[in-house]
GROMACS .gro file of N, CA, C and O in nm:
model
  540
    1MET      N    1  -0.250  -2.722  -0.158
    1MET     CA    2  -0.352  -2.728  -0.027
    1MET      C    3  -0.325  -2.626   0.074
    1MET      O    4  -0.166  -2.624   0.089
    2THR      N    5  -0.374  -2.544   0.083
    2THR     CA    6  -0.387  -2.476   0.225
    2THR      C    7  -0.337  -2.497   0.343
    2THR      O    8  -0.405  -2.604   0.403
    3ASP      N    9  -0.204  -2.459   0.420
    3ASP     CA   10  -0.162  -2.486   0.532
    3ASP      C   11  -0.230  -2.416   0.654
    3ASP      O   12  -0.173  -2.314   0.631
    4LEU      N   13  -0.323  -2.502   0.716
    4LEU     CA   14  -0.403  -2.366   0.796
    4LEU      C   15  -0.372  -2.352   0.922
    4LEU      O   16  -0.345  -2.279   0.968
    5LYS      N   17  -0.220  -2.418   0.931
    5LYS     CA   18  -0.152  -2.369   1.065
    5LYS      C   19  -0.048  -2.260   1.037
    5LYS      O   20  -0.053  -2.136   1.091
    6THR      N   21  -0.011  -2.292   0.908
    6THR     CA   22   0.097  -2.161   0.917
    6THR      C   23   0.070  -1.997   0.800
    6THR      O   24   0.055  -1.942   0.783
    7ALA      N   25  -0.115  -2.048   0.769
    7ALA     CA   26  -0.153  -1.960   0.656
    7ALA      C   27  -0.158  -1.779   0.750
    7ALA      O   28  -0.158  -1.690   0.713
    8PRO      N   29  -0.213  -1.830   0.847
    8PRO     CA   30  -0.253  -1.667   0.978
    8PRO      C   31  -0.099  -1.614   0.988
    8PRO      O   32  -0.102  -1.506   0.955
    9LEU      N   33   0.008  -1.713   0.976
    9LEU     CA   34   0.122  -1.585   0.979
    9LEU      C   35   0.169  -1.546   0.835
    9LEU      O   36   0.258  -1.494   0.856
   10GLY      N   37   0.085  -1.609   0.758
   10GLY     CA   38   0.129  -1.560   0.629
   10GLY      C   39   0.062  -1.437   0.624
   10GLY      O   40   0.149  -1.334   0.520
   11ILE      N   41   0.015  -1.419   0.638
   11ILE     CA   42  -0.134  -1.311   0.693
   11ILE      C   43  -0.077  -1.203   0.700
   11ILE      O   44  -0.091  -1.080   0.699
   12LEU      N   45  -0.038  -1.249   0.844
   12LEU     CA   46   0.026  -1.166   0.969
   12LEU      C   47   0.159  -1.112   0.901
   12LEU      O   48   0.188  -0.937   0.881
   13ALA      N   49   0.232  -1.185   0.878
   13ALA     CA   50   0.366  -1.109   0.779
   13ALA      C   51   0.315  -1.052   0.645
   13ALA      O   52   0.368  -0.916   0.651
   14LEU      N   53   0.233  -1.060   0.539
   14LEU     CA   54   0.181  -0.953   0.434
   14LEU      C   55   0.168  -0.810   0.500
   14LEU      O   56   0.135  -0.713   0.491
   15ARG      N   57   0.053  -0.879   0.570
   15ARG     CA   58   0.042  -0.691   0.656
   15ARG      C   59   0.118  -0.637   0.689
   15ARG      O   60   0.148  -0.521   0.700
   16VAL      N   61   0.179  -0.696   0.832
   16VAL     CA   62   0.301  -0.574   0.860
   16VAL      C   63   0.381  -0.548   0.798
   16VAL      O   64   0.416  -0.400   0.766
   17THR      N   65   0.471  -0.604   0.650
   17THR     CA   66   0.541  -0.594   0.597
   17THR      C   67   0.503  -0.501   0.465
   17THR      O   68   0.554  -0.372   0.481
   18THR      N   69   0.390  -0.497   0.425
   18THR     CA   70   0.340  -0.418   0.384
   18THR      C   71   0.295  -0.255   0.441
   18THR      O   72   0.318  -0.198   0.381
   19GLY      N   73   0.233  -0.284   0.585
   19GLY     CA   74   0.191  -0.207   0.630
   19GLY      C   75   0.359  -0.077   0.665
   19GLY      O   76   0.323   0.033   0.637
   20ALA      N   77   0.449  -0.184   0.686
   20ALA     CA   78   0.581  -0.109   0.747
   20ALA      C   79   0.617  -0.009   0.610
   20ALA      O   80   0.665   0.090   0.608
   21LEU      N   81   0.636  -0.096   0.483
   21LEU     CA   82   0.655  -0.008   0.385
   21LEU      C   83   0.587   0.098   0.357
   21LEU      O   84   0.571   0.213   0.292
   22PHE      N   85   0.412   0.084   0.381
   22PHE     CA   86   0.354   0.228   0.314
   22PHE      C   87   0.388   0.364   0.415
   22PHE      O   88   0.391   0.429   0.400
   23LEU      N   89   0.389   0.294   0.546
   23LEU     CA   90   0.426   0.370   0.653
   23LEU      C   91   0.564   0.464   0.631
   23LEU      O   92   0.542   0.606   0.633
   24ILE      N   93   0.627   0.389   0.569
   24ILE     CA   94   0.771   0.453   0.534
   24ILE      C   95   0.748   0.558   0.427
   24ILE      O   96   0.811   0.659   0.368
   25HIS      N   97   0.668   0.528   0.326
   25HIS     CA   98   0.682   0.544   0.196
   25HIS      C   99   0.589   0.668   0.206
   25HIS      O  100   0.637   0.859   0.164
   26GLY      N  101   0.526   0.680   0.352
   26GLY     CA  102   0.434   0.820   0.338
   26GLY      C  103   0.480   0.897   0.443
   26GLY      O  104   0.521   1.042   0.468
   27LEU      N  105   0.557   0.866   0.542
   27LEU     CA  106   0.634   0.975   0.636
   27LEU      C  107   0.741   1.004   0.552
   27LEU      O  108   0.829   1.129   0.593
   28THR      N  109   0.797   0.938   0.466
   28THR     CA  110   0.899   1.022   0.381
   28THR      C  111   0.853   1.133   0.258
   28THR      O  112   0.907   1.214   0.333
   29LYS      N  113   0.779   1.129   0.219
   29LYS     CA  114   0.666   1.253   0.184
   29LYS      C  115   0.664   1.327   0.272
   29LYS      O  116   0.673   1.467   0.232
   30LEU      N  117   0.613   1.332   0.370
   30LEU     CA  118   0.580   1.386   0.526
   30LEU      C  119   0.712   1.443   0.572
   30LEU      O  120   0.708   1.606   0.533
   31PHE      N  121   0.827   1.387   0.600
   31PHE     CA  122   0.931   1.454   0.641
   31PHE      C  123   1.055   1.512   0.549
   31PHE      O  124   1.137   1.528   0.575
   32VAL      N  125   1.073   1.427   0.415
   32VAL     CA  126   1.163   1.400   0.335
   32VAL      C  127   1.134   1.546   0.261
   32VAL      O  128   1.209   1.667   0.244
   33PHE      N  129   0.967   1.531   0.141
   33PHE     CA  130   0.945   1.531   0.045
   33PHE      C  131   0.931   1.678   0.096
   33PHE      O  132   0.894   1.755   0.002
   34THR      N  133   0.833   1.661   0.232
   34THR     CA  134   0.755   1.756   0.277
   34THR      C  135   0.623   1.748   0.181
   34THR      O  136   0.600   1.726   0.053
   35PRO      N  137   0.512   1.835   0.274
   35PRO     CA  138   0.354   1.799   0.207
   35PRO      C  139   0.348   1.887   0.105
   35PRO      O  140   0.324   1.863  -0.046
   36ALA      N  141   0.419   1.987   0.079
   36ALA     CA  142   0.436   2.086  -0.020
   36ALA      C  143   0.468   2.047  -0.129
   36ALA      O  144   0.467   2.070  -0.290
   37GLY      N  145   0.610   1.943  -0.089
   37GLY     CA  146   0.707   1.900  -0.213
   37GLY      C  147   0.617   1.814  -0.262
   37GLY      O  148   0.622   1.748  -0.394
   38THR      N  149   0.522   1.700  -0.191
   38THR     CA  150   0.506   1.585  -0.246
   38THR      C  151   0.359   1.658  -0.352
   38THR      O  152   0.325   1.604  -0.439
   39ALA      N  153   0.288   1.747  -0.306
   39ALA     CA  154   0.193   1.832  -0.366
   39ALA      C  155   0.231   1.872  -0.502
   39ALA      O  156   0.162   1.844  -0.650
   40GLY      N  157   0.342   1.945  -0.491
   40GLY     CA  158   0.454   2.020  -0.626
   40GLY      C  159   0.457   1.899  -0.721
   40GLY      O  160   0.420   1.895  -0.825
   41TYR      N  161   0.496   1.773  -0.703
   41TYR     CA  162   0.537   1.681  -0.732
   41TYR      C  163   0.397   1.586  -0.804
   41TYR      O  164   0.393   1.588  -0.954
   42PHE      N  165   0.331   1.589  -0.740
   42PHE     CA  166   0.175   1.566  -0.809
   42PHE      C  167   0.164   1.654  -0.931
   42PHE      O  168   0.119   1.597  -1.027
   43GLU      N  169   0.139   1.768  -0.908
   43GLU     CA  170   0.124   1.897  -0.983
   43GLU      C  171   0.204   1.843  -1.097
   43GLU      O  172   0.165   1.895  -1.226
   44SER      N  173   0.330   1.828  -1.116
   44SER     CA  174   0.413   1.782  -1.168
   44SER      C  175   0.388   1.727  -1.297
   44SER      O  176   0.445   1.722  -1.413
   45ILE      N  177   0.323   1.613  -1.266
   45ILE     CA  178   0.273   1.504  -1.326
   45ILE      C  179   0.155   1.519  -1.373
   45ILE      O  180   0.083   1.446  -1.404
   46GLY      N  181   0.072   1.642  -1.368
   46GLY     CA  182  -0.037   1.676  -1.443
   46GLY      C  183  -0.142   1.616  -1.302
   46GLY      O  184  -0.232   1.645  -1.351
   47LEU      N  185  -0.129   1.591  -1.224
   47LEU     CA  186  -0.214   1.569  -1.146
   47LEU      C  187  -0.293   1.673  -0.981
   47LEU      O  188  -0.185   1.768  -0.978
   48PRO      N  189  -0.370   1.665  -0.926
   48PRO     CA  190  -0.401   1.792  -0.814
   48PRO      C  191  -0.292   1.768  -0.780
   48PRO      O  192  -0.303   1.661  -0.695
   49GLY      N  193  -0.269   1.897  -0.641
   49GLY     CA  194  -0.129   1.865  -0.577
   49GLY      C  195  -0.197   1.805  -0.446
   49GLY      O  196  -0.184   1.762  -0.384
   50ALA      N  197  -0.372   1.830  -0.431
   50ALA     CA  198  -0.456   1.719  -0.328
   50ALA      C  199  -0.461   1.612  -0.327
   50ALA      O  200  -0.437   1.558  -0.216
   51LEU      N  201  -0.425   1.588  -0.453
   51LEU     CA  202  -0.364   1.411  -0.459
   51LEU      C  203  -0.250   1.353  -0.382
   51LEU      O  204  -0.241   1.279  -0.346
   52GLY      N  205  -0.169   1.443  -0.417
   52GLY     CA  206  -0.037   1.389  -0.339
   52GLY      C  207  -0.071   1.400  -0.176
   52GLY      O  208   0.001   1.302  -0.094
   53TRP      N  209  -0.147   1.529  -0.091
   53TRP     CA  210  -0.153   1.470   0.073
   53TRP      C  211  -0.275   1.363   0.068
   53TRP      O  212  -0.226   1.310   0.157
   54LEU      N  213  -0.351   1.331   0.004
   54LEU     CA  214  -0.434   1.236   0.033
   54LEU      C  215  -0.335   1.098   0.030
   54LEU      O  216  -0.382   1.009   0.073
   55THR      N  217  -0.268   1.116  -0.088
   55THR     CA  218  -0.208   0.993  -0.100
   55THR      C  219  -0.074   0.958   0.040
   55THR      O  220  -0.087   0.850   0.081
   56MET      N  221  -0.013   1.056   0.073
   56MET     CA  222   0.027   1.097   0.224
   56MET      C  223  -0.057   1.031   0.326
   56MET      O  224   0.008   0.963   0.375
   57LEU      N  225  -0.156   1.099   0.367
   57LEU     CA  226  -0.227   1.040   0.453
   57LEU      C  227  -0.279   0.865   0.415
   57LEU      O  228  -0.300   0.783   0.519
   58ALA      N  229  -0.331   0.815   0.315
   58ALA     CA  230  -0.345   0.698   0.238
   58ALA      C  231  -0.250   0.604   0.307
   58ALA      O  232  -0.236   0.485   0.370
   59GLU      N  233  -0.136   0.657   0.279
   59GLU     CA  234   0.005   0.575   0.286
   59GLU      C  235   0.059   0.539   0.424
   59GLU      O  236   0.043   0.464   0.504
   60ILE      N  237   0.041   0.685   0.561
   60ILE     CA  238   0.069   0.680   0.663
   60ILE      C  239  -0.056   0.566   0.741
   60ILE      O  240  -0.025   0.479   0.827
   61GLY      N  241  -0.208   0.655   0.703
   61GLY     CA  242  -0.279   0.572   0.828
   61GLY      C  243  -0.338   0.458   0.739
   61GLY      O  244  -0.344   0.345   0.833
   62GLY      N  245  -0.294   0.403   0.625
   62GLY     CA  246  -0.345   0.290   0.586
   62GLY      C  247  -0.204   0.160   0.624
   62GLY      O  248  -0.257   0.050   0.683
   63GLY      N  249  -0.077   0.229   0.607
   63GLY     CA  250   0.007   0.139   0.719
   63GLY      C  251  -0.003   0.118   0.857
   63GLY      O  252   0.031  -0.011   0.860
   64LEU      N  253  -0.038   0.230   0.913
   64LEU     CA  254  -0.068   0.154   1.053
   64LEU      C  255  -0.161   0.113   1.036
   64LEU      O  256  -0.166  -0.014   1.186
   65ALA      N  257  -0.280   0.101   0.996
   65ALA     CA  258  -0.397   0.000   0.998
   65ALA      C  259  -0.359  -0.083   0.943
   65ALA      O  260  -0.397  -0.205   1.033
   66LEU      N  261  -0.281  -0.150   0.887
   66LEU     CA  262  -0.215  -0.289   0.821
   66LEU      C  263  -0.129  -0.365   0.942
   66LEU      O  264  -0.174  -0.472   0.962
   67ILE      N  265  -0.019  -0.278   1.002
   67ILE     CA  266   0.046  -0.313   1.077
   67ILE      C  267  -0.036  -0.370   1.180
   67ILE      O  268  -0.009  -0.472   1.252
   68LEU      N  269  -0.129  -0.256   1.267
   68LEU     CA  270  -0.259  -0.334   1.388
   68LEU      C  271  -0.316  -0.399   1.360
   68LEU      O  272  -0.368  -0.469   1.435
   69GLY      N  273  -0.376  -0.411   1.230
   69GLY     CA  274  -0.425  -0.495   1.143
   69GLY      C  275  -0.612  -0.460   1.222
   69GLY      O  276  -0.688  -0.518   1.228
   70ILE      N  277  -0.579  -0.334   1.141
   70ILE     CA  278  -0.746  -0.248   1.176
   70ILE      C  279  -0.811  -0.234   1.043
   70ILE      O  280  -0.784  -0.161   0.948
   71LYS      N  281  -0.956  -0.320   1.030
   71LYS     CA  282  -0.995  -0.336   0.892
   71LYS      C  283  -0.885  -0.341   0.787
   71LYS      O  284  -0.901  -0.322   0.693
   72ALA      N  285  -0.805  -0.452   0.842
   72ALA     CA  286  -0.692  -0.462   0.731
   72ALA      C  287  -0.702  -0.512   0.582
   72ALA      O  288  -0.714  -0.439   0.458
   73ARG      N  289  -0.849  -0.608   0.546
   73ARG     CA  290  -0.939  -0.618   0.435
   73ARG      C  291  -0.975  -0.545   0.356
   73ARG      O  292  -0.925  -0.492   0.231
   74LEU      N  293  -1.030  -0.427   0.430
   74LEU     CA  294  -1.114  -0.302   0.344
   74LEU      C  295  -0.961  -0.198   0.338
   74LEU      O  296  -0.983  -0.161   0.236
   75VAL      N  297  -0.889  -0.197   0.433
   75VAL     CA  298  -0.728  -0.112   0.399
   75VAL      C  299  -0.702  -0.171   0.272
   75VAL      O  300  -0.643  -0.047   0.131
   76SER      N  301  -0.648  -0.272   0.281
   76SER     CA  302  -0.562  -0.332   0.154
   76SER      C  303  -0.618  -0.301   0.033
   76SER      O  304  -0.589  -0.257  -0.076
   77LEU      N  305  -0.742  -0.310   0.022
   77LEU     CA  306  -0.870  -0.317  -0.138
   77LEU      C  307  -0.838  -0.158  -0.146
   77LEU      O  308  -0.819  -0.158  -0.286
   78ALA      N  309  -0.882  -0.078  -0.029
   78ALA     CA  310  -0.856   0.090  -0.056
   78ALA      C  311  -0.708   0.129  -0.127
   78ALA      O  312  -0.703   0.213  -0.217
   79LEU      N  313  -0.592   0.054  -0.071
   79LEU     CA  314  -0.461   0.124  -0.080
   79LEU      C  315  -0.440   0.078  -0.250
   79LEU      O  316  -0.373   0.100  -0.349
   80VAL      N  317  -0.508  -0.045  -0.334
   80VAL     CA  318  -0.476  -0.062  -0.485
   80VAL      C  319  -0.497   0.057  -0.560
   80VAL      O  320  -0.424   0.012  -0.660
   81PRO      N  321  -0.609   0.104  -0.557
   81PRO     CA  322  -0.585   0.212  -0.681
   81PRO      C  323  -0.492   0.307  -0.639
   81PRO      O  324  -0.401   0.379  -0.728
   82VAL      N  325  -0.454   0.348  -0.512
   82VAL     CA  326  -0.375   0.442  -0.482
   82VAL      C  327  -0.196   0.390  -0.557
   82VAL      O  328  -0.113   0.427  -0.615
   83LEU      N  329  -0.194   0.216  -0.570
   83LEU     CA  330  -0.020   0.200  -0.631
   83LEU      C  331  -0.085   0.140  -0.727
   83LEU      O  332  -0.007   0.184  -0.845
   84LEU      N  333  -0.209   0.132  -0.795
   84LEU     CA  334  -0.191   0.155  -0.947
   84LEU      C  335  -0.184   0.291  -1.019
   84LEU      O  336  -0.172   0.290  -1.116
   85GLY      N  337  -0.219   0.416  -0.936
   85GLY     CA  338  -0.223   0.502  -0.974
   85GLY      C  339  -0.076   0.567  -0.943
   85GLY      O  340  -0.039   0.630  -1.051
   86ALA      N  341  -0.040   0.490  -0.864
   86ALA     CA  342   0.146   0.544  -0.962
   86ALA      C  343   0.247   0.478  -1.010
   86ALA      O  344   0.322   0.492  -1.045
   87ALA      N  345   0.156   0.338  -1.004
   87ALA     CA  346   0.229   0.242  -1.167
   87ALA      C  347   0.191   0.347  -1.292
   87ALA      O  348   0.335   0.364  -1.355
   88VAL      N  349   0.056   0.402  -1.296
   88VAL     CA  350   0.061   0.480  -1.411
   88VAL      C  351   0.106   0.609  -1.434
   88VAL      O  352   0.226   0.626  -1.522
   89PHE      N  353   0.098   0.703  -1.323
   89PHE     CA  354   0.136   0.815  -1.315
   89PHE      C  355   0.235   0.840  -1.270
   89PHE      O  356   0.315   0.963  -1.321
   90GLY      N  357   0.340   0.806  -1.194
   90GLY     CA  358   0.423   0.836  -1.134
   90GLY      C  359   0.557   0.778  -1.164
   90GLY      O  360   0.693   0.779  -1.202
   91HIS      N  361   0.488   0.598  -1.235
   91HIS     CA  362   0.627   0.542  -1.266
   91HIS      C  363   0.603   0.503  -1.439
   91HIS      O  364   0.693   0.412  -1.501
   92GLY      N  365   0.502   0.503  -1.488
   92GLY     CA  366   0.463   0.431  -1.630
   92GLY      C  367   0.571   0.521  -1.741
   92GLY      O  368   0.610   0.418  -1.800
   93ALA      N  369   0.566   0.596  -1.756
   93ALA     CA  370   0.666   0.654  -1.840
   93ALA      C  371   0.802   0.598  -1.809
   93ALA      O  372   0.876   0.595  -1.920
   94ALA      N  373   0.871   0.528  -1.719
   94ALA     CA  374   0.977   0.475  -1.708
   94ALA      C  375   0.999   0.356  -1.715
   94ALA      O  376   1.099   0.219  -1.765
   95GLY      N  377   0.882   0.257  -1.808
   95GLY     CA  378   0.892   0.119  -1.849
   95GLY      C  379   0.833   0.060  -1.749
   95GLY      O  380   0.776   0.063  -1.661
   96PHE      N  381   0.898  -0.090  -1.751
   96PHE     CA  382   0.837  -0.242  -1.710
   96PHE      C  383   0.950  -0.207  -1.606
   96PHE      O  384   0.869  -0.235  -1.434
   97ASN      N  385   1.038  -0.221  -1.563
   97ASN     CA  386   1.146  -0.230  -1.492
   97ASN      C  387   1.188  -0.117  -1.398
   97ASN      O  388   1.162  -0.018  -1.425
   98TRP      N  389   1.164  -0.213  -1.292
   98TRP     CA  390   1.188  -0.130  -1.175
   98TRP      C  391   1.333  -0.056  -1.119
   98TRP      O  392   1.337   0.071  -1.114
   99SER      N  393   1.459  -0.116  -1.217
   99SER     CA  394   1.561  -0.061  -1.199
   99SER      C  395   1.556  -0.028  -1.334
   99SER      O  396   1.707   0.090  -1.296
  100ASN      N  397   1.514   0.115  -1.376
  100ASN     CA  398   1.458   0.151  -1.525
  100ASN      C  399   1.525   0.275  -1.431
  100ASN      O  400   1.479   0.308  -1.314
  101ALA      N  401   1.584   0.405  -1.513
  101ALA     CA  402   1.591   0.548  -1.417
  101ALA      C  403   1.443   0.579  -1.375
  101ALA      O  404   1.350   0.558  -1.510
  102GLY      N  405   1.394   0.662  -1.261
  102GLY     CA  406   1.302   0.688  -1.233
  102GLY      C  407   1.181   0.535  -1.180
  102GLY      O  408   1.078   0.595  -1.164
  103GLY      N  409   1.241   0.447  -1.225
  103GLY     CA  410   1.171   0.338  -1.111
  103GLY      C  411   1.044   0.320  -1.237
  103GLY      O  412   0.932   0.389  -1.217
  104GLY      N  413   1.056   0.175  -1.295
  104GLY     CA  414   0.941   0.140  -1.393
  104GLY      C  415   0.843   0.096  -1.254
  104GLY      O  416   0.810   0.101  -1.162
  105TRP      N  417   0.758   0.088  -1.391
  105TRP     CA  418   0.609   0.046  -1.324
  105TRP      C  419   0.550  -0.109  -1.247
  105TRP      O  420   0.462  -0.178  -1.209
  106GLU      N  421   0.678  -0.199  -1.264
  106GLU     CA  422   0.697  -0.303  -1.208
  106GLU      C  423   0.628  -0.372  -1.052
  106GLU      O  424   0.540  -0.456  -1.032
  107TYR      N  425   0.733  -0.283  -0.986
  107TYR     CA  426   0.702  -0.305  -0.851
  107TYR      C  427   0.556  -0.220  -0.789
  107TYR      O  428   0.453  -0.314  -0.721
  108PRO      N  429   0.516  -0.142  -0.808
  108PRO     CA  430   0.392  -0.079  -0.772
  108PRO      C  431   0.280  -0.179  -0.818
  108PRO      O  432   0.177  -0.199  -0.785
  109VAL      N  433   0.306  -0.279  -0.956
  109VAL     CA  434   0.168  -0.332  -1.005
  109VAL      C  435   0.208  -0.452  -0.905
  109VAL      O  436   0.079  -0.486  -0.877
  110MET      N  437   0.313  -0.481  -0.847
  110MET     CA  438   0.322  -0.626  -0.805
  110MET      C  439   0.287  -0.607  -0.618
  110MET      O  440   0.198  -0.667  -0.629
  111TRP      N  441   0.287  -0.473  -0.599
  111TRP     CA  442   0.244  -0.452  -0.460
  111TRP      C  443   0.071  -0.438  -0.478
  111TRP      O  444   0.028  -0.455  -0.375
  112ALA      N  445   0.058  -0.385  -0.579
  112ALA     CA  446  -0.126  -0.391  -0.606
  112ALA      C  447  -0.186  -0.506  -0.583
  112ALA      O  448  -0.286  -0.543  -0.510
  113ILE      N  449  -0.073  -0.604  -0.639
  113ILE     CA  450  -0.141  -0.761  -0.682
  113ILE      C  451  -0.186  -0.810  -0.506
  113ILE      O  452  -0.240  -0.877  -0.467
  114VAL      N  453  -0.002  -0.764  -0.457
  114VAL     CA  454   0.004  -0.833  -0.329
  114VAL      C  455  -0.101  -0.773  -0.227
  114VAL      O  456  -0.217  -0.855  -0.169
  115GLN      N  457  -0.158  -0.643  -0.246
  115GLN     CA  458  -0.298  -0.613  -0.156
  115GLN      C  459  -0.402  -0.640  -0.195
  115GLN      O  460  -0.494  -0.674  -0.101
  116ALA      N  461  -0.441  -0.662  -0.319
  116ALA     CA  462  -0.551  -0.766  -0.368
  116ALA      C  463  -0.580  -0.856  -0.328
  116ALA      O  464  -0.693  -0.955  -0.284
  117ALA      N  465  -0.454  -0.940  -0.323
  117ALA     CA  466  -0.436  -1.116  -0.269
  117ALA      C  467  -0.473  -1.093  -0.074
  117ALA      O  468  -0.554  -1.202  -0.017
  118LEU      N  469  -0.440  -0.963  -0.044
  118LEU     CA  470  -0.419  -0.975   0.122
  118LEU      C  471  -0.549  -0.949   0.162
  118LEU      O  472  -0.621  -0.989   0.230
  119ALA      N  473  -0.666  -0.843   0.064
  119ALA     CA  474  -0.803  -0.794   0.099
  119ALA      C  475  -0.900  -0.976   0.077
  119ALA      O  476  -0.952  -0.992   0.118
  120ALA      N  477  -0.842  -1.031  -0.083
  120ALA     CA  478  -0.892  -1.188  -0.037
  120ALA      C  479  -0.844  -1.244   0.060
  120ALA      O  480  -1.010  -1.349   0.088
  121LEU      N  481  -0.779  -1.282   0.169
  121LEU     CA  482  -0.698  -1.372   0.232
  121LEU      C  483  -0.796  -1.325   0.328
  121LEU      O  484  -0.789  -1.397   0.428
  122GLY      N  485  -0.798  -1.196   0.380
  122GLY     CA  486  -0.899  -1.139   0.508
  122GLY      C  487  -0.779  -1.054   0.571
  122GLY      O  488  -0.689  -1.079   0.583
  123ASP      N  489  -0.819  -1.075   0.700
  123ASP     CA  490  -0.757  -0.977   0.844
  123ASP      C  491  -0.659  -1.046   0.874
  123ASP      O  492  -0.543  -1.020   0.917
  124GLY      N  493  -0.664  -1.220   0.898
  124GLY     CA  494  -0.629  -1.277   0.951
  124GLY      C  495  -0.641  -1.285   1.132
  124GLY      O  496  -0.703  -1.131   1.175
  125PRO      N  497  -0.578  -1.379   1.158
  125PRO     CA  498  -0.673  -1.393   1.322
  125PRO      C  499  -0.582  -1.283   1.426
  125PRO      O  500  -0.649  -1.269   1.564
  126TYR      N  501  -0.479  -1.250   1.395
  126TYR     CA  502  -0.402  -1.123   1.476
  126TYR      C  503  -0.430  -1.017   1.455
  126TYR      O  504  -0.377  -0.920   1.488
  127ALA      N  505  -0.580  -0.952   1.399
  127ALA     CA  506  -0.593  -0.852   1.337
  127ALA      C  507  -0.669  -0.815   1.505
  127ALA      O  508  -0.729  -0.857   1.574
  128LEU      N  509  -0.631  -0.677   1.461
  128LEU     CA  510  -0.703  -0.613   1.640
  128LEU      C  511  -0.875  -0.562   1.607
  128LEU      O  512  -0.913  -0.608   1.690
  129VAL      N  513  -0.912  -0.497   1.496
  129VAL     CA  514  -0.993  -0.481   1.471
  129VAL      C  515  -1.083  -0.541   1.332
  129VAL      O  516  -1.024  -0.502   1.229
  130PRO      N  517  -1.086  -0.708   1.301
  130PRO     CA  518  -1.139  -0.718   1.157
  130PRO      C  519  -1.264  -0.704   1.089
  130PRO      O  520  -1.334  -0.601   1.165
  131THR      N  521  -1.276  -0.689   0.994
  131THR     CA  522  -1.358  -0.677   0.875
  131THR      C  523  -1.460  -0.733   0.912
  131THR      O  524  -1.417  -0.886   0.916
  132ALA      N  525  -1.592  -0.716   0.942
  132ALA     CA  526  -1.697  -0.812   0.955
  132ALA      C  527  -1.696  -0.894   0.840
  132ALA      O  528  -1.680  -0.842   0.731
  133ARG      N  529  -1.756  -1.011   0.813
  133ARG     CA  530  -1.732  -1.123   0.725
  133ARG      C  531  -1.862  -1.134   0.720
  133ARG      O  532  -1.999  -1.114   0.780
  134ARG      N  533  -1.931  -1.183   0.606
  134ARG     CA  534  -2.070  -1.193   0.582
  134ARG      C  535  -2.060  -1.328   0.523
  134ARG      O  536  -2.019  -1.413   0.475
  135ALA      N  537  -2.190  -1.412   0.580
  135ALA     CA  538  -2.197  -1.497   0.590
  135ALA      C  539  -2.239  -1.590   0.453
  135ALA      O  540  -2.291  -1.526   0.374
   0.00000   0.00000   0.00000
């Protein structure tokens, strides 16, 4: 049975934690790898370089939105394909285990499932701009 007293705190913890991780990943692409380097990496694995820019923006913007609770349900859902793309294109060749050289696909797939679960749970009561609910 779901504990309705603590469930909102669980949603908040998922939102803030995954939001912070997305923000860190996006800022690493921006400041460490640089946008040009990120685009170059995407091109090196057979994807358009522009997708590197879009991924970086999705991670930074999505991370901030999750932390603040701005349309978190929709943001979580939108980030699922980004994570699945990372699993297939960025880490698929490294095998399952994240500890493998090049990082396997288990971590981004787990993260995609967490984002899908967060989308199913909803924004939580501490969201700044909740996603509208249908009756």
